[in-house]
Short mmCIF file of C-alpha atoms in Angstrom, two decimals:
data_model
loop_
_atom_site.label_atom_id
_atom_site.label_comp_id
_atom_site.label_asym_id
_atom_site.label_seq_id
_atom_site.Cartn_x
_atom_site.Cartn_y
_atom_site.Cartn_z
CA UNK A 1 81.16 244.67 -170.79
CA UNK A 2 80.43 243.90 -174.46
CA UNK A 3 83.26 240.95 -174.47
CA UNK A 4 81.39 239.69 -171.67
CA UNK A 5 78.30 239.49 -173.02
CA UNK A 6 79.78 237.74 -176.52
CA UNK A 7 81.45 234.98 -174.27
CA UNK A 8 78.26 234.59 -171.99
CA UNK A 9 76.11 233.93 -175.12
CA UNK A 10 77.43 230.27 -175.48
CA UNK A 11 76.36 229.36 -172.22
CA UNK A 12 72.74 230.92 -172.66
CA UNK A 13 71.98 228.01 -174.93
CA UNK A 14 69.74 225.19 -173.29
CA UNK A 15 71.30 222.46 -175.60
CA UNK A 16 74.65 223.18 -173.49
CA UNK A 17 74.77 220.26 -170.55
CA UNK A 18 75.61 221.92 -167.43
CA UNK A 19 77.62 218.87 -166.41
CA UNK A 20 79.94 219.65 -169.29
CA UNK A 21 80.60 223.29 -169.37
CA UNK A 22 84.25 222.91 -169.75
CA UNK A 23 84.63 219.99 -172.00
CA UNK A 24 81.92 222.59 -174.25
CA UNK A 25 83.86 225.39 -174.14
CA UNK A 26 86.91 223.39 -175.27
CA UNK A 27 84.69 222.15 -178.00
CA UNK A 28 83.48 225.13 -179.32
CA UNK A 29 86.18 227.64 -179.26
CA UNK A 30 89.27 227.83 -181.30
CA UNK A 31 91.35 228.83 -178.12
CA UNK A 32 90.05 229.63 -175.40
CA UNK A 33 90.97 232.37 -172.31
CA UNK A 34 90.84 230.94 -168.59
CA UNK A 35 91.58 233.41 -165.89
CA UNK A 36 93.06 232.06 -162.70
CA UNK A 37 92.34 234.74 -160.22
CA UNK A 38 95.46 235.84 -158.38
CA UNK A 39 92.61 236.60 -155.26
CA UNK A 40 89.32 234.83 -154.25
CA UNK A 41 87.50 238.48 -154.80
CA UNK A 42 84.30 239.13 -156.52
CA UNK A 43 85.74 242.50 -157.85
CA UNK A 44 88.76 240.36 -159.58
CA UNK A 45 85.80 237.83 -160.88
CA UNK A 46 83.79 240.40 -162.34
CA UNK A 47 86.88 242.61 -163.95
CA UNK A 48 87.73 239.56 -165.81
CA UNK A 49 84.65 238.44 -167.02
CA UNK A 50 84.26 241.83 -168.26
CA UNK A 51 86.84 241.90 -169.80
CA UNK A 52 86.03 238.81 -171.76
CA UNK A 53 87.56 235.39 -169.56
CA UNK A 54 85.98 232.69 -171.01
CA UNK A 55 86.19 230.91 -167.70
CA UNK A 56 87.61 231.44 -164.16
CA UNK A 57 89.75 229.33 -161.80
CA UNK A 58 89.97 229.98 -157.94
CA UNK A 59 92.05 228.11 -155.15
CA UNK A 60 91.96 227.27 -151.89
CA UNK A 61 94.21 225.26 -149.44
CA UNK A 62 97.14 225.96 -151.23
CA UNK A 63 100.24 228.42 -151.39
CA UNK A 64 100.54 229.89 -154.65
CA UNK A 65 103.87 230.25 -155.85
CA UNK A 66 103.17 233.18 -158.96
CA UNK A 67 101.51 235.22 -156.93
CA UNK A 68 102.83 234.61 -153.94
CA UNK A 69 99.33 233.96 -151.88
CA UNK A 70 98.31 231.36 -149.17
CA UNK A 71 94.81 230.36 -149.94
CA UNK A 72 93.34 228.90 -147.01
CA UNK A 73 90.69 226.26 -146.06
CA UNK A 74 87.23 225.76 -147.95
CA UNK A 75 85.53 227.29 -145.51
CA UNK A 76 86.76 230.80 -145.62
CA UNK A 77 85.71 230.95 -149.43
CA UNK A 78 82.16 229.74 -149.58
CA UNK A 79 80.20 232.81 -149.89
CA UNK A 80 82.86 234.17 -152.17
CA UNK A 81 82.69 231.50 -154.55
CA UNK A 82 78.70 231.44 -154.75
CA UNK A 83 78.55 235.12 -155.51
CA UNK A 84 81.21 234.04 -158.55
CA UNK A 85 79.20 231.44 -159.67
CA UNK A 86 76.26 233.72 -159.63
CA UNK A 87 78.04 236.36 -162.00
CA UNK A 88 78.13 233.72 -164.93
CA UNK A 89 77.34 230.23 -166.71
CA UNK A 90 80.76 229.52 -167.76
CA UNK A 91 83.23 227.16 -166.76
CA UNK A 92 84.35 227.61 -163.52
CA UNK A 93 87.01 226.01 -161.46
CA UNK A 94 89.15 225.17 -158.56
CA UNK A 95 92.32 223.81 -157.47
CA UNK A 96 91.46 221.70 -154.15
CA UNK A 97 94.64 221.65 -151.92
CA UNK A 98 98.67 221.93 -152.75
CA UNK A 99 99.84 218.47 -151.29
CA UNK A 100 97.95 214.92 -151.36
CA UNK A 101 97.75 214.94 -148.23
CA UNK A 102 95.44 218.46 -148.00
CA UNK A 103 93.22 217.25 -150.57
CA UNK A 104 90.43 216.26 -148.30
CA UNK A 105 87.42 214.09 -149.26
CA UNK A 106 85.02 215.83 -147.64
CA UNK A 107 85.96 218.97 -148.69
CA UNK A 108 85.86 217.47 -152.61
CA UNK A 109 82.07 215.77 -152.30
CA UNK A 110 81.22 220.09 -151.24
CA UNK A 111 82.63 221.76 -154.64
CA UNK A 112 79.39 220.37 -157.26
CA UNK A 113 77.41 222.17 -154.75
CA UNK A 114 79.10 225.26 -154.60
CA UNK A 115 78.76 225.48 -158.30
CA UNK A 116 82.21 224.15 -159.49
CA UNK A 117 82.33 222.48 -162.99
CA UNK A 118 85.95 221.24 -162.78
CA UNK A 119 89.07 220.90 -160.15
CA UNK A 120 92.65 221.66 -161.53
CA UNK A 121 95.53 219.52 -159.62
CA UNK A 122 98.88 218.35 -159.85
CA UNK A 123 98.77 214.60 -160.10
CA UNK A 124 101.80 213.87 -157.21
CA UNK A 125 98.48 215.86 -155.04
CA UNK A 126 95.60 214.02 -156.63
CA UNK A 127 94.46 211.32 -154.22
CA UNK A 128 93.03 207.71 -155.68
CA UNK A 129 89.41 208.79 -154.39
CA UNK A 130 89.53 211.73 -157.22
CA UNK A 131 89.81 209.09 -159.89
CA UNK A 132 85.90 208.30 -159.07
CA UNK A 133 83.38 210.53 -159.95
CA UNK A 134 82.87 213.77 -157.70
CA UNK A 135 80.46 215.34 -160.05
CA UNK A 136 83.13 217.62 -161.79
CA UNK A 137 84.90 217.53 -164.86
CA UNK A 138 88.75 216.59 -164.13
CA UNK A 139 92.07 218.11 -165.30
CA UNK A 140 95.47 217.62 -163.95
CA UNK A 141 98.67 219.81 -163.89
CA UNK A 142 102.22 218.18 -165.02
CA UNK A 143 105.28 220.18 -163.51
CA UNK A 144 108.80 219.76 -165.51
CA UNK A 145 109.97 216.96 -163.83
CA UNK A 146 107.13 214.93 -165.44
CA UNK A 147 107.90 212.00 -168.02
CA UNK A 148 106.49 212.70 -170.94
CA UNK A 149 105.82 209.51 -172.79
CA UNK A 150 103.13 209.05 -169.77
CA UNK A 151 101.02 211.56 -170.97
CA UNK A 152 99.73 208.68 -173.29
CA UNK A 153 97.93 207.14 -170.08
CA UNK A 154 95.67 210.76 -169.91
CA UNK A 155 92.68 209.69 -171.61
CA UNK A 156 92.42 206.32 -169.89
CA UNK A 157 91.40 207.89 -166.80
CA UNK A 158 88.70 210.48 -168.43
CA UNK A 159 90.46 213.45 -167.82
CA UNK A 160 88.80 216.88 -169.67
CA UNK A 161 92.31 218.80 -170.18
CA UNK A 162 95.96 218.64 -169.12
CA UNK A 163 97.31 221.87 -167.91
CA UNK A 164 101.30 222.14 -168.76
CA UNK A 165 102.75 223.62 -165.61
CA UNK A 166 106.27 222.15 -167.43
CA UNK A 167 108.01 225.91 -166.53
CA UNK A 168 110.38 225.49 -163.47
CA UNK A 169 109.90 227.64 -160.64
CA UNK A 170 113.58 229.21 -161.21
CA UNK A 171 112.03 230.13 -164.50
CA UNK A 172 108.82 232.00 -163.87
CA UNK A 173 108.47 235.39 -165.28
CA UNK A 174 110.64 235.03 -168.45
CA UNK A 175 109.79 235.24 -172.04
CA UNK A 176 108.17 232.34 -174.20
CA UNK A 177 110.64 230.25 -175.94
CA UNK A 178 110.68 228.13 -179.07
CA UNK A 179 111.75 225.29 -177.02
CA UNK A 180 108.70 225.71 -174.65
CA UNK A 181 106.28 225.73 -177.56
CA UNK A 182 108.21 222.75 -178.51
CA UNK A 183 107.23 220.79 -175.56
CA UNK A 184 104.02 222.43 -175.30
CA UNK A 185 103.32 220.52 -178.68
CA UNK A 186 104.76 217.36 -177.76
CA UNK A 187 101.98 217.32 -175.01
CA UNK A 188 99.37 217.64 -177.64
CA UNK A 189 100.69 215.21 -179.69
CA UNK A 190 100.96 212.89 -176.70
CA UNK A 191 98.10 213.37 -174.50
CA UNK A 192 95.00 212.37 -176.18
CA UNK A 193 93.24 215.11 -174.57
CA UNK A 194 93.32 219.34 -174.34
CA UNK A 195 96.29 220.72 -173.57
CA UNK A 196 95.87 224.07 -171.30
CA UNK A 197 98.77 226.59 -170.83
CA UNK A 198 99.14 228.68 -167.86
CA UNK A 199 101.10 231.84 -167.57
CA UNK A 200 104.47 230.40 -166.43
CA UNK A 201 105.98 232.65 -168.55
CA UNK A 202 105.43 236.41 -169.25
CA UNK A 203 103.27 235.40 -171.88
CA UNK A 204 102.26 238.74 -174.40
CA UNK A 205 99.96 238.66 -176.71
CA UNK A 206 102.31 238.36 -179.31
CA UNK A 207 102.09 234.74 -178.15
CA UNK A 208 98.85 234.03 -178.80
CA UNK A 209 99.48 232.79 -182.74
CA UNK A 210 102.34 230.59 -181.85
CA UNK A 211 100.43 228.98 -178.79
CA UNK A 212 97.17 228.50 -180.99
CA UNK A 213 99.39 227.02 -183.89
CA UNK A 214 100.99 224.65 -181.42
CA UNK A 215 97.24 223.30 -181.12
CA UNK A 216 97.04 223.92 -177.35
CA UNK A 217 92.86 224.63 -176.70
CA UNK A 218 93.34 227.18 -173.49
CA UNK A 219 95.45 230.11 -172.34
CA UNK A 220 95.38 230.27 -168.82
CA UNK A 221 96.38 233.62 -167.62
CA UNK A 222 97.66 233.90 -164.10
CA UNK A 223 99.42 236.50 -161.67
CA UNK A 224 102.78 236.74 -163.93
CA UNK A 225 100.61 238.27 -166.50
CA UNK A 226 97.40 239.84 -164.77
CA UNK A 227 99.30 241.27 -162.01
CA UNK A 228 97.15 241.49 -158.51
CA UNK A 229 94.95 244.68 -159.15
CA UNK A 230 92.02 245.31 -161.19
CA UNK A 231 93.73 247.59 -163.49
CA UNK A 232 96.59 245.44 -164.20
CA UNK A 233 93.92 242.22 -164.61
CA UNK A 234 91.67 244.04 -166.90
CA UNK A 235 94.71 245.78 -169.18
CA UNK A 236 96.03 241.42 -169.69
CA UNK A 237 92.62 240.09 -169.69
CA UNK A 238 91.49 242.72 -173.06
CA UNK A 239 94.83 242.10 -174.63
CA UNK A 240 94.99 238.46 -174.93
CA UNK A 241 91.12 238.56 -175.50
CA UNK A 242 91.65 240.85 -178.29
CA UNK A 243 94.56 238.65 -180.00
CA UNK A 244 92.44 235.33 -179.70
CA UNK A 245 89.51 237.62 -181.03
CA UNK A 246 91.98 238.35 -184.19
CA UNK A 247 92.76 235.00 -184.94
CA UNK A 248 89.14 234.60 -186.47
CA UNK A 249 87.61 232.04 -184.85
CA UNK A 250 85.01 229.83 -186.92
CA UNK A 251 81.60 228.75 -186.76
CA UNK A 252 81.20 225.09 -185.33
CA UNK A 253 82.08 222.80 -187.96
CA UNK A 254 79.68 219.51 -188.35
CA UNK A 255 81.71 217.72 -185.24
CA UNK A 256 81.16 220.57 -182.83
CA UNK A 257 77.38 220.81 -183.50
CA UNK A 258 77.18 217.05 -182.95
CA UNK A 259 78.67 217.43 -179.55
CA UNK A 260 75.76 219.99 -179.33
CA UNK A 261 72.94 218.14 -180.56
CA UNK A 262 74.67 214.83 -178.62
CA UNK A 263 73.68 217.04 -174.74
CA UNK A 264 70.84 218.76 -176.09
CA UNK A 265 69.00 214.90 -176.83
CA UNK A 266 70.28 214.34 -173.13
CA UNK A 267 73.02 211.87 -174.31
CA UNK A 268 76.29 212.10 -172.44
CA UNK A 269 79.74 212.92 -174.47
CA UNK A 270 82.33 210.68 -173.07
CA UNK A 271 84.87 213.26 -171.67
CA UNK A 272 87.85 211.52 -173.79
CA UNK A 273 85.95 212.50 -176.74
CA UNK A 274 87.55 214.58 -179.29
CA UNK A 275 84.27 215.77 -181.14
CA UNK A 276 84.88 219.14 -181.89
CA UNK A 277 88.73 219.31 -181.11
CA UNK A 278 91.54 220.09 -184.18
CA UNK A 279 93.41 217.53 -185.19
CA UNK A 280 96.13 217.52 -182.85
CA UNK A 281 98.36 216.08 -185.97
CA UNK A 282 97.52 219.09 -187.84
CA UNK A 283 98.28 222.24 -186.32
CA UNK A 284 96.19 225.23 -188.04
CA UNK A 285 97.58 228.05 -190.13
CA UNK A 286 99.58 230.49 -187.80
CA UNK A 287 98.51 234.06 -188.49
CA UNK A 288 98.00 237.46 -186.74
CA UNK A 289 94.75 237.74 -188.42
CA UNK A 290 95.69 240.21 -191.04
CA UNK A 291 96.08 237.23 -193.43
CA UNK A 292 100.05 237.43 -193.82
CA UNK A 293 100.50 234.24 -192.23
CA UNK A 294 103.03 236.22 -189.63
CA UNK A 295 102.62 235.58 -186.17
CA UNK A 296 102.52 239.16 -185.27
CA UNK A 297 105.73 239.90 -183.88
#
């Protein structure tokens, strides 16, 4: 429960706009740890939190190919995901259907009040409508068939974060590769925004340097890594919170604590803004923490 409490403490400070909980957290932390439950289940919510998630992401209307669940409609989930959103002030997601045609309006204009700060979709299943203003903060998933140089577009539209979902599905499972991190940092040169990185792979902690010194801001972990039970959730969830812990994250630099004082004054922070993100042109020293400059392998 103590990692819990350490991650909740950013999101017990008034200056911290409630309409900007992810684009915060992005700001703030070195690298941050998103869970994407394998389960809508309050148990599952409260093991990772506990266990130090930074922020959660749910689903509904939508087969999920990792762990191979059907999520079904809205409706089914609605008390779940209050009693989620009750548990903590972080930033909490959802991805909204599985096919363009699923992702219903209606069903959109519902997720601000069901406590939602930001939907997570493909863009071949993100409708026009989207592109307008739902009350959430927006990020989109690229698959590997994706070109590239199009990532440049990103910021244009006032997305928050890109989630690389660039693994194919024949893939899924296996080890982390140079030449993924090698793509993985051709999106953050590229995009003009955050760059988020689920668990495609079998991701180990062991990863955690290499990803950070790629300059991606999020680890998403997923059912590859956390399994489908509590036990197996909480044993992933305290090991990659324990290697992002080691890399020895700072205290807000000038930038970050503008973005702070910017919400606090009740000023809004343009969510193409990079105040308080690295340079994605200058990657930061990889290190394990014990000062070697090794990445821990």
């Amino acid at each position: 429960m103590q990692n819990s409490q350490k991650v909740d403490h950013l999101w017990d400070r008034e200056d911290i706009s409630k309409t900007a909980r992810l684009q915060t957290m992005l700001a703030h932390k070195a690298l941050s740890l998103i869970v994407s439950l394998p389960g809508n289940d309050l148990t599952l919510a409260r093991a990772a939190l506990e266990e130090g998630a930074d922020a959660l992401k749910v689903h509904y209307n939508v087969g999920h190919r990792a762990s191979g669940n059907h999520f079904g409609p809205l409706d089914e989930y609605t008390d779940i995901f209050r009693a989620i959103r009750s548990e903590f002030g972080g930033p909490f997601g959802v991805v909204p259907s599985g096919s363009i045609e699923g992702t219903r309006r209606e069903d959109v204009e519902r997720l601000d009040g069901l406590g939602f700060d930001f939907y997570s979709i493909y863009a071949h299943h993100l409708p026009s409508f989207m592109l307008h203003d739902p009350g959430l903060e927006a990020t989109f998933a690229i698959n590997d068939a994706y070109d590239v140089s199009l990532m440049e577009s990103t910021a244009h539209f006032g997305f928050t974060a890109l989630e690389a979902s660039i693994v194919p599905g024949k893939e899924y499972g296996t080890p982390l590769s140079f030449a993924d991190v090698l793509r993985y940092r051709q999106l953050v040169l590229k995009a003009g925004v955050p760059v988020l990185v689920p668990s495609q792979r079998k991701l180990v902690s062991e990863d955690v340097p290499v990803l950070h010194h790629s300059g991606i801001k999020a680890i998403m972990l997923g059912a590859i890594v956390t399994g489908k039970t509590e036990d197996q959730l909480r044993r992933a969830v305290s090991s990659f919170r324990n290697a992002i812990d080691r890399l020895g994250q700072k205290e807000p630099s000038g930038s970050e604590q503008s973005v702070s004082g910017s919400l606090a004054a009740g000023h809004s922070v343009p969510k193409t803004s990079f105040a308080g993100h690295m340079d994605p042109s200058v990657p930061t020293e990889l290190s394990d923490g014990s000062g070697t400059g090794r990445d821990g392998s």
